[in-house]
Amino acid sequence: MKEKLQPSRRLAKLPPYAFAEIERTKARVLEEGVDLINLSIGDPDLSPPNEVIESLKEALKVKENHRYPMGAGLPALKEEIARWFDKRFGVKLDPSREILIVWGSKDGLSHLPFSLLDEGDISLVPNPSYVVYPNCSLMAGATTVELPLTEENNFLAAPFDLDSTILNKARLLFINYPNNPTSAVATKEYYQKLVSFCQKNDILICSDNAYSELYFDKNNKPPSILEVEGAKEIGIEFHSFSKTFNMTGWRLGFAVGNEEVLQHLATFKENIDSGVFLPVQYAGIQALRLPDEKQDQNRAIFQKRRDVLAEGLRQLGLEVKPCEATFYLWVKTPRQMKSVDFVSFLLEKYGVLGIPGGSLGKHGEGYIRFALTVDVERIEEALNRMEDLPGELDNYLKEKEP
Ligand SMILES: Cc1ncc(COP(=O)(O)O)c(C=O)c1O
């Protein structure tokens, strides 16, 4: 390739696409006419609430709503968010200073490192994780230090014993609970420990709470880190309409917390985008006003899927991490198989697709992730296809023996 057509050094820092081999197998399997059951995508198959769609339609009819939205978000939406946040988490927010509207939380999470980090800074990232945290930290010029999420630490990122040479350079810490991919949920005690540690070490916490409403125990709702005293001094948190209201394509989310940091992010974004389409912001207001029962119906659907898939997989002899939130099941690979091999095996043999844990970070190795984003009938179909899994695995592994 001509030298001037090479990607920037920034882009070249990205690790190779870990899913490429599986993508090739998937393409071949599809070509062969296999009816693929895709449990790899974290994108809900359910519809957004009708009321929200109707509100979007109404807002589309208003001429002014088609102009540049500009700014950090519609004041009316920010006020509604402040009400929702108080009701849900008991945390008061100043709508004009402590809330920023973003194009889905990915927009904010990806641009935060560019707004805060310089060459030589360290970004602490969970591993495995949503790859945006490490990748955008690297592209912003920072170095990443991984915080392993393992069974031993209950999949809770633990920066507490890091060396002072790392802590001196660490400026940003990403956490994500309820967690993608492990489904782990953080307690308020964990957040308390993290906040005091980060206050002591002067590290900003970026909490990604995109799955806060996808919980299955009403008496044990996932907390916000802002519930912890002093968290606003050292933290921001992202929320998303994507998973809560099945609105992934709409691109609407928000950040709350430390006003100075939100201002840095807003300044950066002013040079990137021109705000979220106003009708989408108006529809967001409607979404936040929906009665809790709407969400309960949504949760009940995912809960049923979780129960069927987790139970079915356990009956096939697989070890499934208990899942109290998110729509992901974190499943141990059998017989110490590499995650990419187990995913390929399931894909070739049964036409069922998951994600290799190793593609989400090296500490995800030994696991695969299934997303509960197909209906119960398809999940049952997947389990029926896998009925002979234990025996077929024996044969497959015997064939592989040197
Ligand atoms: C942990 C996590 N954070 C953020 C996002 C992005 O969500 P949004 O649609 O709000 O950009 C995802 C999407 O899969 C995710 O898994």
Short mmCIF file of C-alpha atoms and ligand atoms in Angstrom, two decimals, residues 42-43 103-107 109 130 133 176 178-180 208-211 239-243 247-249 251-253 327-328 369, ligand 1:
data_model
loop_
_atom_site.label_atom_id
_atom_site.label_comp_id
_atom_site.label_asym_id
_atom_site.label_seq_id
_atom_site.Cartn_x
_atom_site.Cartn_y
_atom_site.Cartn_z
CA GLY A 42 -25.48 -7.85 22.63
CA ASP A 43 -28.31 -6.19 20.73
CA TRP A 103 -24.82 9.60 21.28
CA GLY A 104 -25.18 6.35 23.12
CA SER A 105 -22.76 5.64 25.93
CA LYS A 106 -20.20 4.37 23.40
CA ASP A 107 -19.78 7.96 22.20
CA LEU A 109 -16.84 6.15 26.71
CA TYR A 130 -16.08 -4.06 26.35
CA TYR A 133 -12.12 1.09 27.06
CA ASN A 176 -18.57 -1.74 34.27
CA PRO A 178 -23.53 -5.00 35.79
CA ASN A 179 -20.70 -6.41 33.73
CA ASN A 180 -20.36 -7.29 30.11
CA ASP A 208 -20.24 2.24 32.75
CA ASN A 209 -23.73 1.43 34.02
CA ALA A 210 -25.31 0.61 30.65
CA TYR A 211 -26.99 -2.51 32.08
CA HIS A 239 -26.12 5.32 31.31
CA SER A 240 -27.78 4.21 28.15
CA PHE A 241 -31.25 3.99 26.66
CA SER A 242 -29.98 1.15 24.45
CA LYS A 243 -30.40 -1.88 26.66
CA MET A 247 -33.25 1.42 21.66
CA THR A 248 -29.75 0.45 20.50
CA GLY A 249 -30.11 2.01 17.06
CA ARG A 251 -28.06 6.32 19.89
CA LEU A 252 -29.04 7.96 23.14
CA GLY A 253 -27.22 7.88 26.45
CA PHE A 327 -28.43 -10.41 29.18
CA TYR A 328 -25.19 -12.41 29.07
CA ARG A 369 -20.30 -15.54 26.29
C1 LIG B 1 -20.57 -2.56 28.59
C2 LIG B 1 -21.14 -1.74 27.49
N1 LIG B 1 -21.07 -0.41 27.57
C3 LIG B 1 -21.55 0.37 26.60
C4 LIG B 1 -22.12 -0.16 25.46
C5 LIG B 1 -22.59 0.78 24.39
O1 LIG B 1 -23.91 1.10 24.56
P1 LIG B 1 -24.58 2.31 23.77
O2 LIG B 1 -25.55 1.69 22.83
O3 LIG B 1 -25.20 3.14 24.82
O4 LIG B 1 -23.51 3.04 23.04
C6 LIG B 1 -22.21 -1.53 25.32
C7 LIG B 1 -22.78 -2.12 24.11
O5 LIG B 1 -22.79 -3.28 23.87
C8 LIG B 1 -21.71 -2.35 26.36
O6 LIG B 1 -21.77 -3.68 26.29
#
